[in-house]
Amino acid sequence: MPQSLKSIRELADDWLALDQNEPTRKQITELLAAGNVAELDRRLRTPIQFGTAGLRAKLEAGFSRMNELTVLQASQGLAVYVSEAVPDALARGIVIGHDHRHESDAFARLTACAFITRGFTVYFLDELVHTPLVPFAVVRLNAACGVMVTASHNPASANGYKVYWANGCQIVSPHDKGIAAQIENNYKPWVWDKTLVDHSGLVHRPLKEVADKYYAQLKTLAGSTRINPLMRFMYTPMHGVGLPYAYRAASLLGARPDVNMFVVSSQATPDPDFPTVDFPNPEEKGALKLVIAAAQELGISLVMANDPDADRFSAAVMGADGKWMQLTGNELGILFAYFLFHTIVRPLPPAERAKVAMLNSTASSQILRSLAETEGFYYEETLTGFKWLGNRAIELEAQGYNVIFAFEEAIGYMFPGIHDKDGIGAMLMFLKLLRWIEDTVSGTEMTRAQGIIIVLEQIYSKYGYFEDKNSYYVALDPRVTASIFRYIRTMNSSSPSSSDADSSEHLESTSLSVYKYPVSVGARKVTYWRDLTVGYDSSTLDHQPVLPVSKSSEMITFALDSTIRVTIRGSGTEPKLKVYIEAKSTVSREASRQIAEEVWDDLAKEWFRPSQTGLLSA
């Protein structure tokens, strides 16, 4: 019988028949005893969905949550799918790593348990590792797949399960659907022995070997660059696993602990409770408060941060006026791209330039496109997420391109050596960038912010003044997000709908050639429209998008007056409706910023209508 038709008692019995973990069994039995039907329904009715982001949810008992049973089920399904889909999968094996979050070690061991039982070689990274080390290891060890247990920058109550394919990239469709089907076919535990990883002959522990190769790759990126011996910066791993990796990476450029590199002591040690930050994401407002305060105490004008699993990177600088400027993901992205252009691409003849590629996601700044078109190297945009950036980079490399950089605005940066974002590699490259800026504009520590501002102005004055307004609304009920997109898609149809009917029904009954999208936002005209949920693009002859279409995820991109680009999408891992607005002017960044703010206000008033729809402002 489908779970949707079962009673709460039947769902609870199903859970208790499968779960062998006493703490989570106790949670369900206590909820049953208390008669808490609503909570049991939330936890048991809808199974956690395996997607291209793997799994991510709150740590609790229940089929919809992250716990030992759902991780074991996912691992069993993954093992079966990989054994059938990848040649020599059992001998090639799986790489398994984990961070410091609650239950991460247990989940990693259960993952290993499932694969050992299936006969796989298991490369178990048995200390805390940062996420980029797993995809790096998959490629270096020629493994069939990899799993990293982490919830990245999500709150302490969550954990996650990220899957990498044999090419070292996060999985994309159809693998997610194939894995999900095998999870359903293998939902009964084969074995439940977390100690199996300690005595099986199939298990190898190559952490030192893999880490040494990783640092060798970083050393290649560092080249002969050395930091200014007088440079000082404050770093935070944000209670995560990044510190030992950051120390060693910085040392490749000559940085020494407590001479050049200082660390916020209260955030230095891995702590799964993240006691000093509500939301351990360097992007979040106020997340860098402690590291900035610590820097000011020592008279340091530069801070750097990784998120807890160290795959993202952020930085802030203090100007001569004492004000701090946190660089946005797009600002860091274009600074990296401009630096790489000048140091790698610019010396090349035009024919060779054309075979150098840089990528970013569709929600990221279009200034990279402008840089590429002006300077003659290759550019592409992809869907949001490094699963798309990484896989497309591999495809381009197979075609003879040298992909030297990719980024997305959510402070994710990819450099040669790993086809995924890497916050440690980004930190190293930022230090290298700063040295280049010093040599180029003669900056010193107290004018480092001015040096960055000078370079940004050089970029914007030549390639266009692009400014973004990126934020989100919280949508605690997924139906709210669905209703927003339904409203947008039907507002210009003959029968606008705000009902609960799926807007795809309206679209499927209408040819895409006459798909009626909104004609304006405020006083600005819509000049381009792409809907990657239903598969429509106003700029192509057949109105079919070039980028992949996914009916399971909401994403619309459009242009206003040809100078403003907006992307609206539902988050795949958080209860958020994300909005990315970028305006371009020929006057100044302030003019662009004002336009972006105006568009944000118009969208809020005309489309999102928080007071009516229930969306909560960030």
mmCIF file of N, CA, C and O in Angstrom, residues 568-604:
data_model
loop_
_atom_site.group_PDB
_atom_site.id
_atom_site.type_symbol
_atom_site.label_atom_id
_atom_site.label_comp_id
_atom_site.label_asym_id
_atom_site.label_seq_id
_atom_site.Cartn_x
_atom_site.Cartn_y
_atom_site.Cartn_z
ATOM 1 N N ILE A 568 14.582 33.829 -10.836
ATOM 2 C CA ILE A 568 13.788 33.441 -9.670
ATOM 3 C C ILE A 568 13.784 31.930 -9.617
ATOM 4 O O ILE A 568 13.481 31.267 -10.618
ATOM 5 N N ARG A 569 14.133 31.361 -8.476
ATOM 6 C CA ARG A 569 14.131 29.898 -8.395
ATOM 7 C C ARG A 569 13.783 29.441 -6.975
ATOM 8 O O ARG A 569 14.003 30.166 -6.003
ATOM 9 N N GLY A 570 13.261 28.257 -6.886
ATOM 10 C CA GLY A 570 13.052 27.639 -5.593
ATOM 11 C C GLY A 570 14.314 26.908 -5.179
ATOM 12 O O GLY A 570 14.948 26.237 -6.002
ATOM 13 N N SER A 571 14.716 27.029 -3.936
ATOM 14 C CA SER A 571 15.909 26.339 -3.463
ATOM 15 C C SER A 571 15.644 24.843 -3.359
ATOM 16 O O SER A 571 14.560 24.424 -2.938
ATOM 17 N N GLY A 572 16.667 24.050 -3.714
ATOM 18 C CA GLY A 572 16.515 22.602 -3.610
ATOM 19 C C GLY A 572 16.860 22.053 -2.249
ATOM 20 O O GLY A 572 16.578 20.889 -1.945
ATOM 21 N N THR A 573 17.473 22.873 -1.390
ATOM 22 C CA THR A 573 17.931 22.373 -0.091
ATOM 23 C C THR A 573 17.409 23.169 1.103
ATOM 24 O O THR A 573 17.609 22.759 2.239
ATOM 25 N N GLU A 574 16.771 24.307 0.844
ATOM 26 C CA GLU A 574 16.307 25.160 1.936
ATOM 27 C C GLU A 574 14.900 25.664 1.621
ATOM 28 O O GLU A 574 14.517 25.724 0.444
ATOM 29 N N PRO A 575 14.116 26.063 2.632
ATOM 30 C CA PRO A 575 12.761 26.566 2.385
ATOM 31 C C PRO A 575 12.792 28.022 1.914
ATOM 32 O O PRO A 575 12.316 28.932 2.596
ATOM 33 N N LYS A 576 13.366 28.243 0.752
ATOM 34 C CA LYS A 576 13.581 29.607 0.271
ATOM 35 C C LYS A 576 13.138 29.756 -1.185
ATOM 36 O O LYS A 576 13.287 28.840 -1.989
ATOM 37 N N LEU A 577 12.634 30.933 -1.500
ATOM 38 C CA LEU A 577 12.434 31.368 -2.864
ATOM 39 C C LEU A 577 13.512 32.408 -3.125
ATOM 40 O O LEU A 577 13.513 33.486 -2.519
ATOM 41 N N LYS A 578 14.451 32.075 -3.999
ATOM 42 C CA LYS A 578 15.618 32.925 -4.205
ATOM 43 C C LYS A 578 15.415 33.843 -5.407
ATOM 44 O O LYS A 578 14.883 33.424 -6.443
ATOM 45 N N VAL A 579 15.873 35.083 -5.256
ATOM 46 C CA VAL A 579 15.696 36.098 -6.292
ATOM 47 C C VAL A 579 17.055 36.753 -6.570
ATOM 48 O O VAL A 579 17.718 37.233 -5.648
ATOM 49 N N TYR A 580 17.445 36.747 -7.845
ATOM 50 C CA TYR A 580 18.721 37.330 -8.254
ATOM 51 C C TYR A 580 18.432 38.416 -9.290
ATOM 52 O O TYR A 580 17.897 38.131 -10.364
ATOM 53 N N ILE A 581 18.788 39.642 -8.966
ATOM 54 C CA ILE A 581 18.555 40.763 -9.882
ATOM 55 C C ILE A 581 19.899 41.399 -10.193
ATOM 56 O O ILE A 581 20.669 41.728 -9.279
ATOM 57 N N GLU A 582 20.196 41.579 -11.472
ATOM 58 C CA GLU A 582 21.422 42.266 -11.863
ATOM 59 C C GLU A 582 21.095 43.336 -12.884
ATOM 60 O O GLU A 582 20.444 43.058 -13.901
ATOM 61 N N ALA A 583 21.532 44.557 -12.594
ATOM 62 C CA ALA A 583 21.316 45.684 -13.497
ATOM 63 C C ALA A 583 22.650 46.157 -14.046
ATOM 64 O O ALA A 583 23.673 46.097 -13.360
ATOM 65 N N LYS A 584 22.649 46.629 -15.275
ATOM 66 C CA LYS A 584 23.856 47.147 -15.909
ATOM 67 C C LYS A 584 23.603 48.580 -16.352
ATOM 68 O O LYS A 584 22.577 48.886 -16.955
ATOM 69 N N SER A 585 24.547 49.452 -16.030
ATOM 70 C CA SER A 585 24.488 50.821 -16.519
ATOM 71 C C SER A 585 25.852 51.214 -17.065
ATOM 72 O O SER A 585 26.856 50.535 -16.824
ATOM 73 N N THR A 586 25.895 52.311 -17.786
ATOM 74 C CA THR A 586 27.160 52.835 -18.300
ATOM 75 C C THR A 586 27.663 53.993 -17.464
ATOM 76 O O THR A 586 28.667 54.620 -17.819
ATOM 77 N N VAL A 587 26.976 54.262 -16.350
ATOM 78 C CA VAL A 587 27.280 55.460 -15.551
ATOM 79 C C VAL A 587 28.110 55.122 -14.323
ATOM 80 O O VAL A 587 29.225 55.631 -14.135
ATOM 81 N N SER A 588 27.567 54.276 -13.454
ATOM 82 C CA SER A 588 28.249 53.959 -12.196
ATOM 83 C C SER A 588 27.603 52.741 -11.563
ATOM 84 O O SER A 588 26.482 52.348 -11.925
ATOM 85 N N ARG A 589 28.303 52.160 -10.587
ATOM 86 C CA ARG A 589 27.723 51.042 -9.853
ATOM 87 C C ARG A 589 26.532 51.511 -9.021
ATOM 88 O O ARG A 589 25.571 50.761 -8.833
ATOM 89 N N GLU A 590 26.600 52.723 -8.532
ATOM 90 C CA GLU A 590 25.496 53.242 -7.728
ATOM 91 C C GLU A 590 24.220 53.337 -8.558
ATOM 92 O O GLU A 590 23.127 53.024 -8.079
ATOM 93 N N ALA A 591 24.359 53.749 -9.821
ATOM 94 C CA ALA A 591 23.184 53.822 -10.698
ATOM 95 C C ALA A 591 22.609 52.429 -10.927
ATOM 96 O O ALA A 591 21.385 52.232 -10.897
ATOM 97 N N SER A 592 23.478 51.454 -11.135
ATOM 98 C CA SER A 592 23.012 50.077 -11.319
ATOM 99 C C SER A 592 22.350 49.553 -10.053
ATOM 100 O O SER A 592 21.323 48.871 -10.107
ATOM 101 N N ARG A 593 22.959 49.879 -8.903
ATOM 102 C CA ARG A 593 22.417 49.415 -7.626
ATOM 103 C C ARG A 593 21.008 49.966 -7.409
ATOM 104 O O ARG A 593 20.112 49.260 -6.946
ATOM 105 N N GLN A 594 20.807 51.223 -7.744
ATOM 106 C CA GLN A 594 19.492 51.838 -7.563
ATOM 107 C C GLN A 594 18.451 51.169 -8.454
ATOM 108 O O GLN A 594 17.317 50.912 -8.024
ATOM 109 N N ILE A 595 18.829 50.850 -9.693
ATOM 110 C CA ILE A 595 17.905 50.177 -10.604
ATOM 111 C C ILE A 595 17.523 48.801 -10.054
ATOM 112 O O ILE A 595 16.348 48.414 -10.059
ATOM 113 N N ALA A 596 18.523 48.057 -9.572
ATOM 114 C CA ALA A 596 18.251 46.724 -9.024
ATOM 115 C C ALA A 596 17.309 46.799 -7.830
ATOM 116 O O ALA A 596 16.403 45.965 -7.683
ATOM 117 N N GLU A 597 17.482 47.799 -6.973
ATOM 118 C CA GLU A 597 16.590 47.971 -5.817
ATOM 119 C C GLU A 597 15.174 48.283 -6.268
ATOM 120 O O GLU A 597 14.205 47.793 -5.691
ATOM 121 N N GLU A 598 15.055 49.107 -7.307
ATOM 122 C CA GLU A 598 13.725 49.455 -7.805
ATOM 123 C C GLU A 598 13.004 48.221 -8.350
ATOM 124 O O GLU A 598 11.801 48.028 -8.124
ATOM 125 N N VAL A 599 13.748 47.376 -9.069
ATOM 126 C CA VAL A 599 13.144 46.160 -9.612
ATOM 127 C C VAL A 599 12.727 45.224 -8.483
ATOM 128 O O VAL A 599 11.661 44.599 -8.527
ATOM 129 N N TRP A 600 13.571 45.112 -7.448
ATOM 130 C CA TRP A 600 13.218 44.288 -6.287
ATOM 131 C C TRP A 600 11.886 44.755 -5.685
ATOM 132 O O TRP A 600 10.998 43.931 -5.403
ATOM 133 N N ASP A 601 11.742 46.066 -5.514
ATOM 134 C CA ASP A 601 10.513 46.607 -4.925
ATOM 135 C C ASP A 601 9.302 46.347 -5.823
ATOM 136 O O ASP A 601 8.216 46.009 -5.330
ATOM 137 N N ASP A 602 9.490 46.498 -7.133
ATOM 138 C CA ASP A 602 8.379 46.260 -8.061
ATOM 139 C C ASP A 602 7.953 44.794 -8.035
ATOM 140 O O ASP A 602 6.755 44.474 -8.056
ATOM 141 N N LEU A 603 8.932 43.882 -8.009
ATOM 142 C CA LEU A 603 8.606 42.459 -7.961
ATOM 143 C C LEU A 603 7.880 42.105 -6.667
ATOM 144 O O LEU A 603 6.936 41.306 -6.667
ATOM 145 N N ALA A 604 8.342 42.681 -5.569
ATOM 146 C CA ALA A 604 7.690 42.415 -4.283
ATOM 147 C C ALA A 604 6.227 42.862 -4.314
ATOM 148 O O ALA A 604 5.334 42.153 -3.833
#
